[in-house]
Amino acid sequence: MALLEVEDLTVRFYTEDGVVKATNNLSYRIEAGEHFGVVGESGAGKSVSSLAIMRLIEDPGVIESGEIRFKGQNLLELSAEEMRTIRGNEIAMIFQDAETALNPAYTVGEQIAEAVRHHMDLDDAAARDRAIEMLDSVGIPDAAERYSDYPHQFSGGMQQRAVIAMALSCDPDLIIADEPTTALDVTIEAQILELLEEVSETFDTAIQLITHDLGVVAEFCDRVMVMYAGHPVEIAAVDDLYYNPQHPYTVGLMSSIPRIGDTRDRLQTIPGRMPDLIENPPGCNFHPRCPYAEDVCARREPPLVNVETGDPADPINSDSQSAACLEHTGDLLEGLDYQVTVRGTDESTGDAASTDGGVSDE
Amino acid sequence: MSLQRFVLKRGLLTIPLLLGVTLFTFGMVHAIPGDPIDFITLFAELDAETEAEIRAQYGLDKPVYIQYIDWVLNAAQGDFGKSIVTRRPVATEILNRLPYTLLMGSMAFAIAIITAIPSGIVAAYYRNTTVDQISRVFALIGVALPNFWLGLILILVFASWLNLFPVLPPTDRGLLSQDMIIYTLLPAITIGTGSTALLMRLMRSSMVEELDKDYVRTARAKGLPERTVVQKHVLRNSLISVVTVAAIQIAFIISGSVVVEIVFSYPGIGRLLVDRVGNRDFPVIQALVLIIGVAVILANLLADVLYAYLDPRIRY
Ligand SMILES: Nc1ncnc2c1ncn2[C@@H]1O[C@H](COP(=O)(O)OP(=O)(O)OP(=O)(O)O)[C@@H](O)[C@H]1O
Ligand code: SF4
Ligand SMILES: [Mg+2]
């Protein structure tokens, strides 16, 4: 039994414009201490799937079906009360924008101590000490003094550290980090990732890391799920994904890995835009943008299959690489034809990207 | 900057404002065309000696700026001179009336806060439901009703038809007598309705805005109960904008008291002001305008201090 098993998770938003199919039949698992990456373009459903784990999907969103088993227990069956004993305690969340994630009206320290008092049954003084200890452990200098600072007195990087301290404060087994570094500059980003690495090592905490950035995934993750338009399109160990990507979208993402000094919009390298999730294109969702699309792609929806065997994938019980492209079900006539070149890590710039995917039509 | 320093700094800033108000008040009365002596003597023909005597008595023989300084210095000690109409000290006349206005104003303010904040919270939390719609309708009516009209309707219904309240204020019973307090309910409701409606909608919109913020999700993600999330995290931030406007409502209540006191024959300073404007009793007018101006300034000071207390971003 894995720490977290998500099975066939489907979340929809019933908006005035129509039903947004934010995640469709999402299945994956995370082992204790594992670093699991979730990548995909903006709007792919990454945040929705992580909020679903915390049962923090808000109106008009509904978790339509599926199971979220944490330590074997289906979180979707817990009472609101029971769920609150899991939130912030066994599963903690780090949000993208630390500045807005912190309440401007309370001190940073109080916001950490509050969670500690709530879950750990400590009195005020002990909770305060614990909060200071956490601030110190995430590298806030003079933690005891900074305890009484308000969020706006912290720099962006320090705010994110404080949010991490908050997440760590009750010794969770799983941290869901939703783009924890997107709002930060590159140097700080590296420091924050290092910090996460360190704490997960020390406390054997599993981390689900959500990001746009395959470069970050390469650095940090053990296994990865690539999402497109609410669907998982590829799940693989990080090395397989980099050296042997099996879905054209993954390849496209790889050629979009930003390099330092490159100010182009990262996702421009995949022409076109992700469909809105109200009316998905028929067949393979990716076909309007896929360089390998054939007639069949617009008709048949590719299931997620084991790329070796072509059998339906079982991302909960098996580690094998799986992808959702008709190539792997044998329906594609021409096949996929791309090359992946792998560059050496550039030590002098600290460039995280080590793989350079390229799509070539020949 | 600590809160104390903020208060000190903001307090010092009111000094020029207070000076401005005294200048305005003094200037206003002196800008009225004609010689003040004519109003004092009701345009009687005077011989030179009597006129000089009266001028000396009211300080009108001195240069204007000396008159101003004298007036400010005396006012600062609570001496506003004598009423032209009653020949009694202005301070005494005002002190006889002021407690009534204060009673009515504070009741109006209390009614507004006690009803507006909780109903605004409920409307926000259950936004876009029937509860919210009902509060919206009440707010619209509350804002739209003119005070004098609402006042007359309340007198008609509760005093004339239902006989629950006397039609005229039981002034002889004393300010804090039960009868007087009950009577004051009607003008207080009249005057407080507009503020209630405004504050309720403001509370609602401010809270709806805050409920959507990321920190609310953070608080929920910590596993805090919904009650704590709303009462601790959301409420404090929502109150920041409400409290400022609430403090400024004090000024509206003071100015609104003029009309309401007339409708209810209420013995407060608002009615005193209107009576004496008719009689050109300029020492009384001057004093009342000054008091109202100072009250408005203090209300704003209070608003800023509360704002800084609730929002640490202002004070640091
Ligand atoms: N409250 C909501 N109401 C309606 N639709 C929503 C809501 N929240 C999310 N969605 C929709 O769900 C889909 C997935 O959104 P999600 O936030 O998970 O994307 P994401 O992958 O996290 O993107 P990003 O990288 O921009 O954070 C989007 O199409 C979005 O429009
Ligand atoms: S199924 Fe077709 S359109 Fe979809 S990714 Fe594979 S080749 Fe491209
Ligand atoms: Mg997101």
XYZ file of C-alpha atoms and ligand atoms in Angstrom:
718
model
C 0.000 0.000 0.000
C 1.409 3.308 -1.065
C 1.166 6.441 1.084
C -1.253 8.050 -1.341
C -3.294 6.317 -4.000
C -5.450 8.434 -6.262
C -7.800 6.362 -8.343
C -9.959 7.582 -11.213
C -10.303 11.048 -9.761
C -12.732 13.203 -11.710
C -13.433 16.806 -10.731
C -15.846 19.100 -12.513
C -16.826 22.715 -12.156
C -20.407 23.553 -12.965
C -19.974 27.107 -14.219
C -22.347 29.381 -16.069
C -20.402 28.794 -19.257
C -20.666 25.048 -18.998
C -19.171 22.100 -17.199
C -15.410 22.373 -16.789
C -13.888 18.912 -16.789
C -10.902 19.884 -14.704
C -9.507 16.398 -14.090
C -10.573 13.181 -15.743
C -9.906 9.701 -14.410
C -6.681 10.662 -12.780
C -4.812 7.776 -11.175
C -1.406 7.795 -9.562
C 0.313 6.855 -6.376
C 2.967 8.363 -4.149
C 5.191 6.256 -1.913
C 6.394 7.404 1.485
C 9.282 9.824 1.068
C 8.879 9.919 -2.696
C 9.087 13.067 -4.814
C 6.308 12.972 -7.327
C 6.120 15.649 -10.017
C 2.994 16.871 -11.768
C 3.673 18.939 -14.879
C 1.573 20.566 -17.520
C 0.567 23.875 -18.986
C -1.553 26.422 -17.190
C -5.105 25.145 -16.824
C -4.153 21.485 -17.178
C -5.799 20.645 -13.868
C -2.741 20.433 -11.639
C -4.001 22.652 -8.838
C -7.483 21.204 -8.952
C -6.164 17.687 -8.507
C -4.040 18.700 -5.533
C -6.834 20.683 -3.898
C -9.034 17.625 -4.357
C -6.662 15.613 -2.179
C -7.138 18.154 0.590
C -10.866 18.258 -0.160
C -10.558 21.986 -0.630
C -12.366 22.167 -3.963
C -14.834 24.991 -3.670
C -18.138 25.757 -5.237
C -18.994 25.261 -8.109
C -16.469 22.419 -8.123
C -17.448 18.859 -7.329
C -15.389 15.723 -6.890
C -17.528 13.537 -9.097
C -15.936 10.169 -8.678
C -12.839 8.330 -7.680
C -11.046 7.491 -4.495
C -8.235 9.248 -2.705
C -6.676 6.726 -0.371
C -4.234 8.098 2.153
C -2.597 5.364 4.232
C -5.305 3.097 2.904
C -8.174 5.311 4.025
C -10.454 6.929 1.462
C -10.355 10.629 2.284
C -13.547 11.229 0.348
C -15.456 9.173 2.898
C -14.243 11.048 5.967
C -16.471 13.487 7.817
C -15.531 17.151 7.611
C -14.295 16.886 11.179
C -12.076 13.877 10.464
C -10.746 15.541 7.333
C -9.631 18.520 9.399
C -7.436 16.277 11.508
C -5.618 15.278 8.293
C -5.287 18.736 6.783
C -2.201 20.575 7.898
C -1.336 17.648 10.107
C -0.707 14.600 7.920
C -1.011 16.299 4.559
C 0.184 19.877 4.264
C 0.097 22.231 1.363
C 2.462 24.883 0.066
C 0.895 27.386 -2.282
C 2.307 29.168 -5.259
C 2.179 32.718 -4.055
C 3.470 32.944 -0.513
C 2.692 36.624 -0.303
C -1.043 36.100 -0.723
C -1.051 32.749 1.070
C -0.154 34.482 4.332
C -2.728 36.508 6.211
C -1.496 40.131 6.239
C -3.175 40.869 9.571
C -1.373 38.302 11.726
C 2.286 37.798 12.468
C 4.136 35.098 10.587
C 4.885 33.321 13.832
C 1.277 33.285 14.956
C 0.224 31.763 11.653
C 2.610 28.885 12.209
C 1.893 28.499 15.921
C -1.807 28.395 15.178
C -1.495 25.151 13.225
C 0.757 23.692 15.924
C -1.704 24.527 18.710
C -4.504 23.079 16.682
C -2.945 19.740 15.839
C -0.247 19.038 18.371
C -2.002 19.786 21.606
C 0.669 22.194 22.808
C 0.120 25.238 24.988
C 0.817 28.744 23.712
C 4.400 28.904 24.852
C 5.300 25.484 23.502
C 3.590 26.239 20.194
C 5.537 29.451 19.985
C 8.793 27.630 20.600
C 7.895 25.087 17.972
C 7.086 27.840 15.453
C 10.397 29.553 16.147
C 12.177 26.238 15.736
C 10.439 25.707 12.392
C 11.319 29.213 11.192
C 14.873 28.550 12.183
C 14.937 25.203 10.414
C 13.842 26.755 7.117
C 16.691 29.228 7.355
C 15.075 32.397 8.694
C 17.821 34.237 10.562
C 16.980 35.523 14.082
C 13.875 33.376 14.038
C 12.859 34.358 17.579
C 12.717 38.026 16.602
C 11.206 37.456 13.191
C 8.411 35.469 14.834
C 6.583 38.727 15.555
C 7.066 40.171 12.079
C 4.121 40.602 9.788
C 4.235 38.966 6.359
C 4.887 42.242 4.557
C 8.090 42.651 6.536
C 9.457 39.467 4.930
C 11.043 39.290 1.492
C 9.458 37.031 -1.120
C 11.921 34.231 -0.497
C 11.456 34.496 3.267
C 7.685 34.415 2.873
C 7.964 31.184 0.933
C 10.262 29.792 3.626
C 7.684 30.764 6.232
C 4.974 28.987 4.271
C 7.189 25.913 4.127
C 7.783 26.187 7.868
C 4.017 26.277 8.315
C 3.612 23.168 6.185
C 6.331 21.343 8.109
C 5.198 22.420 11.536
C 3.089 19.363 12.310
C 5.364 16.757 10.742
C 3.206 15.837 7.773
C 3.796 12.646 5.804
C 2.889 14.303 2.535
C 3.478 17.836 1.371
C 1.705 19.056 -1.717
C 3.698 21.926 -3.156
C 1.765 23.796 -5.839
C 4.345 25.702 -7.850
C 6.221 26.771 -4.738
C 8.890 28.639 -6.664
C 7.117 30.164 -9.634
C 6.848 33.565 -7.974
C 10.535 33.629 -7.047
C 13.688 34.486 -8.945
C 16.059 31.763 -10.077
C 18.555 31.926 -7.204
C 15.864 31.856 -4.559
C 14.068 29.107 -6.479
C 17.194 26.928 -6.230
C 17.456 27.618 -2.486
C 13.830 26.767 -1.849
C 14.057 23.505 -3.797
C 17.186 22.621 -1.883
C 15.349 23.321 1.354
C 12.446 21.094 0.338
C 14.896 18.375 -0.630
C 16.565 18.669 2.745
C 13.396 18.554 4.830
C 11.929 15.643 2.929
C 15.197 13.797 3.487
C 15.271 14.587 7.187
C 11.652 13.821 7.938
C 11.062 11.233 5.208
C 8.244 13.384 3.892
C 6.735 12.597 0.513
C 6.312 15.568 -1.780
C 3.929 16.094 -4.650
C 5.531 18.911 -6.595
C 3.396 20.746 -9.109
C 5.213 22.781 -11.682
C 5.251 24.111 -15.237
C 8.893 23.488 -15.407
C 10.451 20.235 -16.545
C 13.839 21.584 -15.506
C 12.684 21.648 -11.891
C 11.243 18.162 -12.245
C 14.571 16.824 -13.512
C 16.306 18.200 -10.460
C 13.842 17.203 -7.868
C 11.506 14.351 -8.716
C 11.610 10.569 -8.719
C 8.519 10.020 -10.826
C 6.442 12.360 -12.941
C 2.939 12.689 -14.264
C 2.398 14.900 -17.303
C -1.087 16.369 -17.557
C -2.839 17.800 -20.570
C -6.356 19.229 -20.564
C -7.317 17.462 -17.354
C -5.978 14.080 -18.494
C -2.798 12.297 -17.513
C -0.885 11.807 -20.779
C 2.303 10.260 -19.476
C 3.468 8.792 -16.179
C 7.058 7.692 -15.864
C 10.152 7.569 -13.728
C 11.999 10.825 -14.218
C 14.895 9.263 -16.159
C 12.580 7.453 -18.538
C 10.666 10.635 -19.116
C 13.801 12.538 -19.994
C 15.702 9.970 -21.997
C 12.765 8.203 -23.531
C 9.628 10.355 -23.580
C 6.694 8.474 -25.049
C 4.068 11.144 -25.607
C 4.404 13.906 -28.203
C 3.225 16.457 -25.641
C 6.014 15.504 -23.253
C 8.495 15.969 -26.060
C 7.010 19.337 -26.827
C 7.301 20.364 -23.176
C 10.929 19.340 -23.128
C 11.868 21.559 -25.969
C 10.219 24.290 -23.968
C 12.538 23.953 -20.974
C 13.729 27.450 -20.315
C 17.375 28.203 -20.164
C 18.849 30.985 -18.098
C 18.787 34.207 -20.060
C 16.088 32.881 -22.339
C 13.168 35.242 -22.003
C 10.908 33.671 -24.613
C 7.574 32.403 -23.483
C 8.365 28.839 -22.615
C 5.308 27.271 -24.079
C 5.471 28.946 -27.419
C 7.459 26.078 -28.743
C 4.293 23.988 -28.800
C 2.162 25.859 -31.303
C -1.476 26.394 -30.456
C -3.236 26.504 -27.112
C -4.663 23.968 -24.771
C -8.390 23.556 -25.379
C -10.708 24.950 -22.761
C -11.943 22.149 -20.593
C -15.599 22.741 -21.317
C -15.553 21.400 -24.835
C -12.646 19.095 -25.349
C -11.817 18.171 -28.923
C -13.000 14.676 -29.798
C -10.502 11.852 -29.861
C -7.073 12.755 -28.522
C -7.287 16.125 -26.774
C -3.867 17.004 -28.075
C -4.534 16.379 -31.736
C -5.052 19.990 -32.850
C -1.510 20.739 -31.736
C 0.190 17.431 -32.309
C 2.696 17.281 -35.156
C 2.021 13.546 -35.566
C -1.742 13.662 -35.554
C -3.489 11.426 -38.066
C -7.137 11.051 -38.955
C -7.663 8.405 -36.314
C -6.493 10.818 -33.562
C -9.570 12.977 -34.038
C -11.836 9.958 -33.722
C -10.465 7.728 -31.047
C -9.512 8.780 -27.543
C -6.196 7.212 -26.607
C -6.295 5.331 -23.291
C -3.390 5.481 -20.885
C -1.439 2.311 -21.619
C 1.759 0.629 -20.598
C 4.150 1.683 -23.355
C 5.944 -1.681 -23.369
C 2.939 -3.950 -23.583
C 0.124 -1.739 -24.845
C -2.044 -2.996 -21.997
C -4.152 -0.556 -19.965
C -1.884 1.215 -17.512
C -2.074 0.562 -13.791
C -0.370 3.595 -12.281
C -1.347 2.560 -8.775
C 0.256 -0.849 -8.691
C 2.946 -0.652 -11.317
C 5.924 1.572 -11.951
C 6.089 1.008 -15.663
C 6.070 3.939 -18.027
C 2.655 4.652 -19.447
C 1.362 7.131 -22.001
C -1.896 8.093 -23.660
C -1.082 8.204 -27.363
C -2.519 5.989 -30.068
C 1.030 5.082 -31.037
C 1.130 2.711 -28.075
C -2.151 1.038 -28.934
C -0.909 0.374 -32.441
C -3.466 2.658 -34.083
C -1.061 5.179 -35.524
C -0.033 4.454 -39.107
C 3.017 6.653 -39.487
C 4.240 6.407 -35.921
C 6.109 8.990 -33.905
C 9.377 10.264 -35.148
C 11.423 12.492 -32.943
C 14.863 12.617 -31.492
C 15.794 13.442 -27.983
C 19.231 14.829 -27.467
C 20.588 15.018 -23.986
C 23.006 17.773 -23.100
C 25.401 17.658 -20.186
C 24.491 19.723 -17.164
C 26.067 23.102 -17.468
C 27.809 23.510 -14.131
C 28.950 27.082 -14.632
C 25.451 28.515 -14.931
C 23.818 26.076 -12.585
C 21.359 25.368 -15.387
C 18.955 22.738 -14.220
C 17.897 21.606 -17.659
C 19.884 18.601 -18.707
C 17.719 17.335 -21.484
C 17.012 18.994 -24.760
C 14.093 17.463 -26.501
C 13.579 18.335 -30.118
C 10.783 17.525 -32.460
C 11.957 16.826 -35.962
C 9.600 16.028 -38.739
C 12.003 13.882 -40.664
C 6.668 52.178 13.665
C 4.740 51.065 16.679
C 1.053 51.773 17.117
C 1.818 54.405 19.773
C 4.077 56.284 17.409
C 1.507 56.096 14.668
C -1.145 57.536 16.952
C 1.179 60.293 18.070
C 2.107 61.199 14.515
C -1.452 61.092 13.287
C -2.571 63.053 16.360
C -0.094 65.842 15.649
C -1.464 66.057 12.136
C -4.865 67.016 13.505
C -3.486 70.258 14.971
C -3.418 72.116 11.646
C -6.837 70.656 10.864
C -8.226 71.966 14.138
C -6.748 75.376 13.413
C -8.328 75.261 9.982
C -11.720 74.532 11.469
C -11.477 77.435 13.911
C -10.442 79.768 11.111
C -13.291 78.549 8.936
C -15.845 78.858 11.693
C -14.701 82.305 12.702
C -14.372 83.453 9.113
C -17.793 82.107 8.181
C -19.560 84.217 10.747
C -17.493 87.266 9.975
C -18.051 86.901 6.251
C -21.775 87.443 6.706
C -22.403 90.874 5.243
C -23.183 93.633 7.683
C -21.858 94.719 11.013
C -22.285 92.152 13.793
C -23.352 94.935 16.064
C -26.543 95.291 14.032
C -27.465 91.686 14.740
C -26.695 92.124 18.402
C -28.843 95.179 18.714
C -31.400 94.049 16.188
C -30.690 97.082 14.008
C -31.624 99.562 16.740
C -30.420 103.147 16.403
C -27.682 103.661 18.961
C -25.734 106.602 20.219
C -22.002 106.395 19.829
C -21.335 105.733 23.481
C -23.676 102.753 23.807
C -22.361 101.333 20.579
C -18.770 101.582 21.804
C -19.794 99.902 25.009
C -21.438 96.992 23.244
C -18.489 96.666 20.878
C -16.159 96.485 23.846
C -18.383 93.956 25.560
C -18.240 91.610 22.550
C -14.622 92.437 21.766
C -15.641 93.958 18.458
C -13.505 97.043 19.022
C -10.300 95.069 18.537
C -8.662 94.191 15.213
C -10.131 91.064 13.608
C -7.094 88.887 14.176
C -7.078 89.726 17.867
C -10.762 88.875 17.996
C -9.939 85.551 16.408
C -7.121 84.766 18.823
C -9.250 85.769 21.798
C -12.068 83.610 20.561
C -9.834 80.567 20.043
C -8.128 80.967 23.414
C -11.430 81.372 25.194
C -13.035 78.531 23.282
C -10.142 76.295 24.237
C -11.126 76.955 27.852
C -14.788 76.314 27.145
C -15.774 79.956 27.104
C -17.749 80.810 23.986
C -19.104 84.115 25.183
C -22.732 84.938 25.731
C -25.739 84.178 23.622
C -27.199 87.215 21.947
C -30.681 85.848 22.322
C -30.742 84.638 25.912
C -27.745 86.551 27.267
C -26.680 83.362 28.989
C -23.250 81.797 28.549
C -23.106 79.844 25.287
C -21.332 76.980 27.036
C -24.229 76.522 29.434
C -26.773 76.524 26.643
C -24.833 73.935 24.709
C -24.128 71.760 27.724
C -27.858 71.627 28.386
C -28.434 70.204 24.918
C -25.326 68.254 24.047
C -26.028 65.207 26.269
C -29.288 64.583 24.399
C -27.568 64.599 21.048
C -24.812 62.395 22.405
C -27.384 59.936 23.748
C -29.230 59.821 20.449
C -26.031 59.640 18.394
C -24.467 56.866 20.418
C -27.684 54.879 20.367
C -27.894 55.353 16.594
C -24.282 54.270 16.209
C -24.717 51.264 18.471
C -27.841 50.177 16.587
C -25.980 50.509 13.295
C -22.939 48.494 14.410
C -24.867 45.819 16.276
C -27.151 45.081 13.346
C -24.876 45.823 10.396
C -21.817 43.749 11.244
C -23.490 40.409 12.035
C -26.024 40.686 9.222
C -23.252 41.656 6.797
C -21.260 38.595 7.870
C -24.233 36.314 7.391
C -25.050 37.839 3.997
C -21.449 37.351 2.882
C -21.127 33.809 4.123
C -24.409 32.816 2.500
C -23.836 35.027 -0.491
C -26.234 34.780 -3.403
C -28.777 32.889 -1.323
C -32.185 34.143 -0.184
C -30.690 35.502 3.033
C -28.357 37.650 0.991
C -31.159 38.858 -1.285
C -33.291 39.881 1.674
C -30.450 41.830 3.219
C -29.877 43.500 -0.128
C -33.492 44.679 -0.295
C -33.377 45.994 3.265
C -30.165 47.812 2.533
C -31.598 49.444 -0.557
C -34.630 50.649 1.341
C -32.479 51.806 4.246
C -30.225 53.863 2.034
C -33.039 55.286 -0.061
C -35.357 56.472 2.744
C -34.869 60.146 3.609
C -34.415 60.657 7.350
C -37.227 63.136 7.821
C -39.666 60.845 6.056
C -38.631 57.763 7.987
C -38.857 59.811 11.190
C -42.394 60.965 10.431
C -43.487 57.440 9.547
C -42.048 56.070 12.792
C -43.837 58.752 14.815
C -47.045 58.078 12.974
C -46.919 54.321 13.390
C -45.320 53.803 16.773
C -46.355 56.949 18.615
C -49.734 57.910 17.095
C -51.211 54.594 16.045
C -49.677 52.055 18.350
C -49.109 54.435 21.265
C -45.896 52.671 22.127
C -43.958 55.920 22.370
C -44.921 59.401 23.478
C -45.236 61.877 20.629
C -43.149 64.478 22.374
C -39.927 63.857 24.299
C -40.415 63.416 28.072
C -37.731 66.001 28.750
C -38.856 66.559 32.331
C -37.879 63.005 33.291
C -34.171 63.617 32.861
C -31.688 62.438 30.313
C -31.033 58.897 31.471
C -34.528 58.124 32.633
C -36.074 55.030 31.147
C -38.753 57.090 29.411
C -36.231 59.306 27.735
C -34.103 56.409 26.561
C -37.128 54.643 25.141
C -38.249 57.815 23.435
C -34.792 58.280 21.976
C -35.039 54.884 20.287
C -37.174 56.309 17.511
C -34.862 59.152 16.444
C -31.872 56.849 16.941
C -33.345 54.260 14.590
C -34.229 56.992 12.139
C -30.743 58.350 12.113
C -29.002 54.983 12.248
C -30.896 53.274 9.428
C -28.851 54.780 6.634
C -25.585 53.895 8.371
C -26.834 50.390 9.123
C -27.680 49.763 5.492
C -24.404 51.175 4.271
C -22.256 49.314 6.804
C -24.093 46.044 6.258
C -23.480 46.072 2.527
C -19.926 47.196 3.044
C -19.340 44.417 5.545
C -20.797 41.947 3.100
C -18.771 43.047 0.100
C -15.584 43.365 2.086
C -16.061 39.910 3.526
C -16.936 38.344 0.172
C -13.752 39.813 -1.188
C -11.702 38.479 1.706
C -13.295 35.024 1.564
C -11.891 34.659 -1.937
C -8.346 35.413 -0.894
C -5.594 32.850 -0.844
C -4.922 33.119 2.870
C -8.384 31.713 3.545
C -7.430 28.582 1.656
C -4.185 28.466 3.603
C -6.110 28.640 6.851
C -8.405 25.846 5.736
C -5.429 23.818 4.552
C -4.087 24.011 8.101
C -7.144 22.085 9.198
C -8.656 24.960 11.164
C -12.403 24.719 11.747
C -14.522 26.917 9.524
C -15.532 29.033 12.497
C -11.909 29.937 13.222
C -11.202 30.563 9.568
C -14.035 33.075 9.357
C -13.940 34.633 12.806
C -10.205 34.944 13.099
C -8.760 35.229 9.626
C -11.486 36.638 7.437
C -13.242 38.890 9.929
C -10.237 40.909 10.921
C -9.315 41.699 7.353
C -12.889 42.469 6.374
C -13.257 44.857 9.292
C -10.366 46.981 8.105
C -12.396 48.814 5.502
C -15.642 48.679 7.490
C -14.189 50.228 10.617
C -12.911 53.232 8.714
C -16.289 53.931 7.212
C -18.010 53.204 10.508
C -15.939 55.840 12.274
C -16.752 58.322 9.567
C -20.445 57.503 10.067
C -20.086 59.330 13.373
C -19.792 62.508 11.360
C -22.875 61.624 9.323
C -24.829 60.876 12.450
C -23.902 64.254 13.895
C -24.945 66.117 10.774
C -28.053 63.960 10.367
C -29.113 64.841 13.891
C -30.095 68.341 12.791
C -33.018 67.175 10.671
C -34.035 64.337 12.955
C -34.065 66.530 16.060
C -36.475 68.874 14.356
C -38.771 66.061 13.240
C -38.844 64.619 16.765
C -38.795 67.962 18.610
C -35.718 66.530 20.243
C -33.888 68.866 22.629
C -30.379 68.412 21.189
C -27.790 70.690 19.662
C -29.088 70.154 16.135
C -32.347 71.868 16.939
C -30.517 74.524 18.922
C -28.445 75.267 15.852
C -31.459 75.663 13.593
C -33.277 77.847 16.141
C -30.323 80.162 16.542
C -29.537 80.431 12.865
C -32.927 82.068 12.545
C -31.996 84.533 15.288
C -28.457 85.160 14.048
C -27.148 84.200 17.476
C -23.630 84.100 16.139
C -21.763 83.141 19.331
C -23.941 80.040 19.607
C -23.709 79.258 15.880
C -19.944 79.663 15.982
C -19.616 77.383 18.958
C -21.843 74.673 17.508
C -20.173 74.692 14.110
C -16.819 74.461 15.860
C -17.945 71.546 18.013
C -19.344 69.679 15.021
C -16.154 70.334 13.048
C -13.978 69.090 15.867
C -16.144 65.995 16.227
C -15.721 65.218 12.547
C -11.955 65.609 12.837
C -11.848 63.337 15.866
C -14.009 60.764 14.074
C -11.500 60.712 11.247
C -8.629 60.410 13.680
C -10.380 57.480 15.301
C -10.917 55.887 11.881
C -7.228 56.142 11.043
C -6.107 54.787 14.391
C -8.461 51.815 14.180
C -7.311 51.215 10.642
C -3.700 51.134 11.744
C -4.546 48.901 14.662
C -6.216 46.340 12.396
C -3.878 46.561 9.438
C -0.220 46.194 10.356
C 0.813 47.252 6.861
C -0.240 50.802 7.694
C 1.689 51.120 10.870
C 4.978 49.557 9.803
N -13.253 27.746 -9.107
C -13.270 27.357 -10.390
N -14.356 27.562 -11.148
C -14.399 27.167 -12.438
N -13.390 26.556 -13.078
C -12.273 26.328 -12.382
C -12.141 26.720 -11.011
N -10.908 26.375 -10.573
C -10.309 25.793 -11.632
N -11.109 25.763 -12.714
C -10.804 25.224 -14.041
O -10.180 23.986 -13.889
C -9.165 23.829 -14.857
C -7.898 23.378 -14.182
O -7.427 24.424 -13.364
P -6.135 24.302 -12.460
O -6.131 25.472 -11.550
O -6.062 22.976 -11.864
O -4.985 24.459 -13.528
P -3.417 24.358 -13.258
O -2.929 23.217 -14.021
O -3.136 24.394 -11.818
O -2.934 25.681 -13.960
P -1.818 26.722 -13.472
O -0.562 26.196 -13.967
O -2.223 27.974 -14.175
O -1.895 26.811 -11.994
C -9.018 25.149 -15.563
O -9.616 25.042 -16.844
C -9.798 26.113 -14.728
O -10.439 27.057 -15.544
S -2.892 10.174 -30.210
Fe -2.430 11.233 -32.065
S -2.791 13.365 -31.596
Fe -2.715 12.298 -29.679
S -0.640 12.492 -29.063
Fe -0.723 10.577 -30.138
S -0.230 11.125 -32.222
Fe -0.664 12.996 -31.211
Mg -2.323 25.852 -10.516
